[in-house]
């Protein structure tokens, strides 16, 4: 069973918890798309970020696709998403619903209650209230969950442990790639083990870049191709001696931007407000 798939609960409305970004018009946006949720009923369509439909048109949500509105099944599961320290919303889900160990995906969803961190500016809070008149705004998370209890499904795993394995593995590979790309060429070439690792890592990175470019189905793949191309340039840097530092610039720049964004988020009274998309300029009515 997956995090958000595996079973189809046979109950009516299922109440879950999720987080949103908020734009400067007070609209609630998912973390990974600009498709705003509106007051009242929202209906999901299958539009994966990669634009790739694994099995053609189908009912939303489907077990073998990632579409549908997501909601965590418990406050513990939701807390693993760092963005929940800014915004949490209780949502009712109905229609087609599939559930997994951490939450549900649904065809229809409605925002019932919204908690916004005290760090959010007052004007933003007011705009959210105007945008979502049928949702109740809370200043206290516990009060919101007390008045809007989440549905408890049997398939939810009661203890949600952080799975460290994948993160550690990725960190290890990242550190290895950074180290290989920093070694002088003579040292790389002198040891058979180092040389074999470098050749394999470089070939795998090059193949991944090509695969991402050729198999590209949309913005997500292209962005990933750029990142992997940066890693490839980093790995090739030792071949060019001092000039190799030019090849290290893209990845260094990316790392600096990521670190800067992370540090910015750690400021005590920080609340991220998304800049309004161009089409919604002046916070006009629903497009
Ligand atoms: Zn789908």
Coordinates of C-alpha atoms and ligand atoms in Angstrom, one line a residue:
X1 CA 0.0 0.0 0.0
X2 CA 1.3 3.5 -0.9
X3 CA 1.3 6.7 1.1
X4 CA -1.8 8.0 -0.7
X5 CA -3.1 4.9 -2.5
X6 CA -4.0 1.3 -2.0
X7 CA -7.5 1.2 -0.6
X8 CA -10.9 2.7 -1.5
X9 CA -12.7 3.6 1.7
X10 CA -16.4 3.0 1.6
X11 CA -17.5 6.1 3.5
X12 CA -19.1 9.4 2.5
X13 CA -17.0 12.5 3.2
X14 CA -13.5 12.0 4.5
X15 CA -12.0 14.9 6.4
X16 CA -8.2 15.4 6.1
X17 CA -5.6 18.0 6.7
X18 CA -3.3 19.7 4.2
X19 CA -1.1 22.7 3.7
X20 CA -1.1 25.4 1.0
X21 CA 0.9 28.3 -0.2
X22 CA -0.9 31.7 -0.1
X23 CA -0.5 34.3 -2.8
X24 CA -0.8 38.0 -2.2
X25 CA -4.5 37.9 -3.4
X26 CA -5.2 35.5 -0.5
X27 CA -5.7 32.5 -2.8
X28 CA -4.6 29.1 -1.5
X29 CA -2.3 27.2 -3.9
X30 CA -0.9 23.7 -3.6
X31 CA 2.8 23.5 -2.9
X32 CA 3.7 22.1 -6.3
X33 CA 1.2 23.7 -8.7
X34 CA -0.4 27.1 -9.3
X35 CA -3.9 25.6 -9.6
X36 CA -5.7 27.7 -6.8
X37 CA -8.4 26.1 -4.7
X38 CA -11.6 28.1 -4.5
X39 CA -14.4 28.5 -1.9
X40 CA -16.8 25.6 -2.0
X41 CA -16.4 22.5 -4.2
X42 CA -13.2 22.0 -6.0
X43 CA -13.0 19.2 -8.6
X44 CA -9.7 17.6 -9.6
X45 CA -8.6 16.8 -13.1
X46 CA -5.7 14.6 -14.1
X47 CA -2.9 17.0 -15.0
X48 CA 0.4 15.6 -13.7
X49 CA 3.3 18.1 -13.6
X50 CA 5.1 16.0 -16.2
X51 CA 2.1 16.0 -18.5
X52 CA 2.5 12.3 -18.7
X53 CA -0.6 10.1 -18.4
X54 CA 0.6 6.6 -17.5
X55 CA -2.6 4.9 -18.6
X56 CA -4.6 7.4 -20.8
X57 CA -7.7 9.2 -19.7
X58 CA -9.2 7.8 -16.5
X59 CA -11.4 8.6 -13.5
X60 CA -9.7 10.8 -10.9
X61 CA -8.1 9.7 -8.7
X62 CA -6.7 6.3 -9.9
X63 CA -4.5 4.0 -8.0
X64 CA -1.8 3.9 -10.7
X65 CA -1.8 7.7 -11.3
X66 CA -0.8 10.5 -8.9
X67 CA -3.8 12.8 -9.6
X68 CA -6.5 14.0 -7.3
X69 CA -6.6 16.4 -4.3
X70 CA -4.2 15.2 -1.6
X71 CA -4.9 15.4 2.2
X72 CA -3.0 13.9 5.1
X73 CA -5.0 11.6 7.4
X74 CA -3.6 12.8 10.7
X75 CA -1.8 15.9 12.2
X76 CA 1.3 13.7 12.7
X77 CA 1.5 12.7 9.0
X78 CA 0.9 16.4 8.0
X79 CA 3.6 17.6 10.4
X80 CA 6.2 15.9 8.2
X81 CA 5.5 18.6 5.7
X82 CA 7.6 21.6 6.9
X83 CA 5.1 24.0 5.2
X84 CA 2.5 23.1 7.8
X85 CA 4.2 25.5 10.2
X86 CA 2.8 28.3 8.0
X87 CA -0.6 27.1 6.8
X88 CA -2.9 24.2 7.6
X89 CA -6.4 23.6 6.3
X90 CA -9.0 21.0 7.2
X91 CA -10.6 19.7 3.9
X92 CA -13.6 17.5 3.2
X93 CA -13.0 15.0 0.4
X94 CA -15.6 13.0 -1.5
X95 CA -16.5 11.5 -4.9
X96 CA -13.8 9.1 -6.0
X97 CA -11.4 8.6 -3.0
X98 CA -8.4 6.4 -2.6
X99 CA -6.5 6.1 0.7
X100 CA -3.1 5.0 1.7
X101 CA -1.0 4.9 4.9
X102 CA -0.6 8.7 5.2
X103 CA -3.7 10.1 3.7
X104 CA -6.1 10.3 0.8
X105 CA -6.5 11.5 -2.8
X106 CA -9.9 12.6 -3.8
X107 CA -12.0 13.8 -6.8
X108 CA -13.8 16.6 -5.0
X109 CA -12.6 18.6 -2.0
X110 CA -13.8 21.6 0.0
X111 CA -11.9 23.8 2.4
X112 CA -13.7 23.7 5.8
X113 CA -11.2 25.5 8.1
X114 CA -7.9 27.3 7.8
X115 CA -5.2 28.0 10.3
X116 CA -2.6 30.6 9.4
X117 CA 0.6 31.1 11.4
X118 CA 0.6 34.3 13.6
X119 CA 3.7 35.3 11.5
X120 CA 1.4 36.1 8.5
X121 CA 0.6 39.7 7.9
X122 CA -2.9 40.9 8.9
X123 CA -3.8 42.1 5.3
X124 CA -3.1 38.6 4.0
X125 CA -5.4 37.0 6.7
X126 CA -8.2 39.4 5.7
X127 CA -7.8 38.6 2.0
X128 CA -8.0 34.9 2.8
X129 CA -11.2 35.5 4.7
X130 CA -12.7 37.3 1.7
X131 CA -11.6 34.5 -0.7
X132 CA -13.0 31.7 1.4
X133 CA -16.2 32.9 3.1
X134 CA -17.5 29.4 3.9
X135 CA -14.2 28.3 5.6
X136 CA -13.6 29.2 9.2
X137 CA -10.3 30.9 10.0
X138 CA -8.5 29.9 13.2
X139 CA -5.7 31.4 15.2
X140 CA -5.2 28.2 17.1
X141 CA -4.3 24.9 15.4
X142 CA -5.6 22.7 18.3
X143 CA -8.9 24.6 18.4
X144 CA -9.4 24.0 14.6
X145 CA -8.7 20.3 14.9
X146 CA -10.9 20.1 18.0
X147 CA -13.9 21.5 16.1
X148 CA -13.1 19.8 12.8
X149 CA -12.0 16.3 13.7
X150 CA -10.2 14.3 11.0
X151 CA -11.7 11.0 9.7
X152 CA -9.8 8.1 11.1
X153 CA -9.3 5.3 8.5
X154 CA -8.0 1.8 9.3
X155 CA -5.4 2.0 6.5
X156 CA -3.6 5.0 8.1
X157 CA -0.4 3.9 9.8
X158 CA -0.6 5.0 13.4
X159 CA 3.1 5.6 13.9
X160 CA 4.5 7.6 11.0
X161 CA 8.2 7.2 11.2
X162 CA 10.5 9.3 9.1
X163 CA 12.1 7.1 6.5
X164 CA 15.7 8.2 6.8
X165 CA 17.1 5.6 4.4
X166 CA 16.4 7.3 1.1
X167 CA 17.6 10.7 2.4
X168 CA 20.9 9.2 3.7
X169 CA 21.4 7.4 0.4
X170 CA 20.9 10.6 -1.6
X171 CA 23.1 12.6 0.7
X172 CA 25.9 9.9 0.4
X173 CA 25.7 9.9 -3.4
X174 CA 25.6 13.7 -3.5
X175 CA 28.7 13.9 -1.2
X176 CA 30.5 11.3 -3.4
X177 CA 29.8 13.3 -6.6
X178 CA 30.9 16.5 -5.0
X179 CA 34.1 14.9 -3.8
X180 CA 34.9 13.2 -7.2
X181 CA 34.4 16.5 -9.1
X182 CA 36.8 18.3 -6.7
X183 CA 39.7 15.8 -7.1
X184 CA 42.6 16.8 -9.4
X185 CA 42.7 14.7 -12.6
X186 CA 46.0 13.0 -11.8
X187 CA 44.7 11.6 -8.5
X188 CA 41.5 10.4 -10.2
X189 CA 43.5 8.7 -12.9
X190 CA 46.1 7.2 -10.5
X191 CA 43.7 4.9 -8.7
X192 CA 41.7 2.3 -10.6
X193 CA 38.8 2.3 -8.0
X194 CA 38.5 6.1 -8.2
X195 CA 38.8 6.2 -12.0
X196 CA 36.2 3.4 -12.4
X197 CA 33.8 5.3 -10.0
X198 CA 34.3 8.5 -11.8
X199 CA 33.7 7.0 -15.2
X200 CA 30.6 5.2 -14.0
X201 CA 29.2 8.3 -12.2
X202 CA 29.9 10.5 -15.2
X203 CA 28.4 8.1 -17.7
X204 CA 25.3 7.6 -15.5
X205 CA 24.8 11.3 -15.1
X206 CA 25.3 11.9 -18.9
X207 CA 22.7 9.1 -19.6
X208 CA 20.3 10.6 -17.1
X209 CA 20.6 14.0 -18.7
X210 CA 19.9 12.6 -22.2
X211 CA 17.1 10.5 -20.9
X212 CA 15.5 13.5 -19.2
X213 CA 15.8 15.7 -22.3
X214 CA 14.6 13.0 -24.8
X215 CA 11.9 11.6 -22.6
X216 CA 10.9 15.1 -21.6
X217 CA 7.1 15.5 -21.1
X218 CA 7.1 19.0 -19.6
X219 CA 8.5 21.6 -17.3
X220 CA 9.4 19.1 -14.5
X221 CA 11.6 17.0 -16.7
X222 CA 13.4 19.9 -18.3
X223 CA 14.1 21.5 -14.9
X224 CA 15.5 18.1 -13.7
X225 CA 17.6 17.9 -16.9
X226 CA 19.2 21.3 -16.1
X227 CA 20.1 20.2 -12.5
X228 CA 21.6 16.9 -13.7
X229 CA 23.5 18.7 -16.5
X230 CA 25.0 20.9 -13.7
X231 CA 26.1 17.8 -11.9
X232 CA 27.6 16.4 -15.1
X233 CA 29.6 19.6 -15.6
X234 CA 30.8 19.4 -12.0
X235 CA 32.0 15.8 -12.6
X236 CA 33.8 16.8 -15.9
X237 CA 35.5 19.7 -14.2
X238 CA 38.7 17.7 -13.1
X239 CA 39.5 17.0 -16.8
X240 CA 40.0 20.8 -17.4
X241 CA 42.3 21.6 -14.5
X242 CA 41.9 25.2 -13.3
X243 CA 39.5 26.0 -16.1
X244 CA 37.3 23.4 -14.7
X245 CA 36.1 25.9 -12.1
X246 CA 34.0 27.4 -14.8
X247 CA 32.2 24.1 -15.1
X248 CA 31.6 24.1 -11.3
X249 CA 29.8 27.5 -11.4
X250 CA 26.3 26.2 -12.3
X251 CA 26.1 23.7 -9.5
X252 CA 27.8 26.1 -7.0
X253 CA 25.3 28.8 -7.9
X254 CA 22.4 26.3 -7.5
X255 CA 23.7 25.2 -4.1
X256 CA 24.1 28.8 -2.9
X257 CA 20.5 29.7 -4.0
X258 CA 19.1 26.7 -2.3
X259 CA 21.1 27.4 1.0
X260 CA 19.9 31.0 0.8
X261 CA 16.3 30.1 0.5
X262 CA 16.6 27.6 3.4
X263 CA 18.2 30.2 5.7
X264 CA 15.6 32.8 4.7
X265 CA 12.9 30.4 5.8
X266 CA 14.5 30.1 9.3
X267 CA 14.0 33.8 10.1
X268 CA 11.7 34.0 13.2
X269 CA 8.8 36.1 11.9
X270 CA 9.0 34.8 8.3
X271 CA 5.9 34.1 6.4
X272 CA 6.2 33.2 2.7
X273 CA 3.7 35.0 0.4
X274 CA 3.6 33.9 -3.2
X275 CA 3.6 36.7 -5.8
X276 CA 0.3 36.8 -7.7
X277 CA 0.4 35.1 -11.1
X278 CA 0.2 37.5 -14.0
X279 CA -3.3 36.4 -15.1
X280 CA -4.6 37.2 -11.6
X281 CA -3.1 40.6 -11.4
X282 CA -5.0 43.2 -9.2
X283 CA -6.6 40.2 -7.3
X284 CA -9.6 40.3 -9.6
X285 CA -12.4 37.8 -9.6
X286 CA -12.1 34.1 -10.3
X287 CA -10.5 33.7 -13.8
Ligands
LIG1 ZN1 -4.4 10.7 -13.4

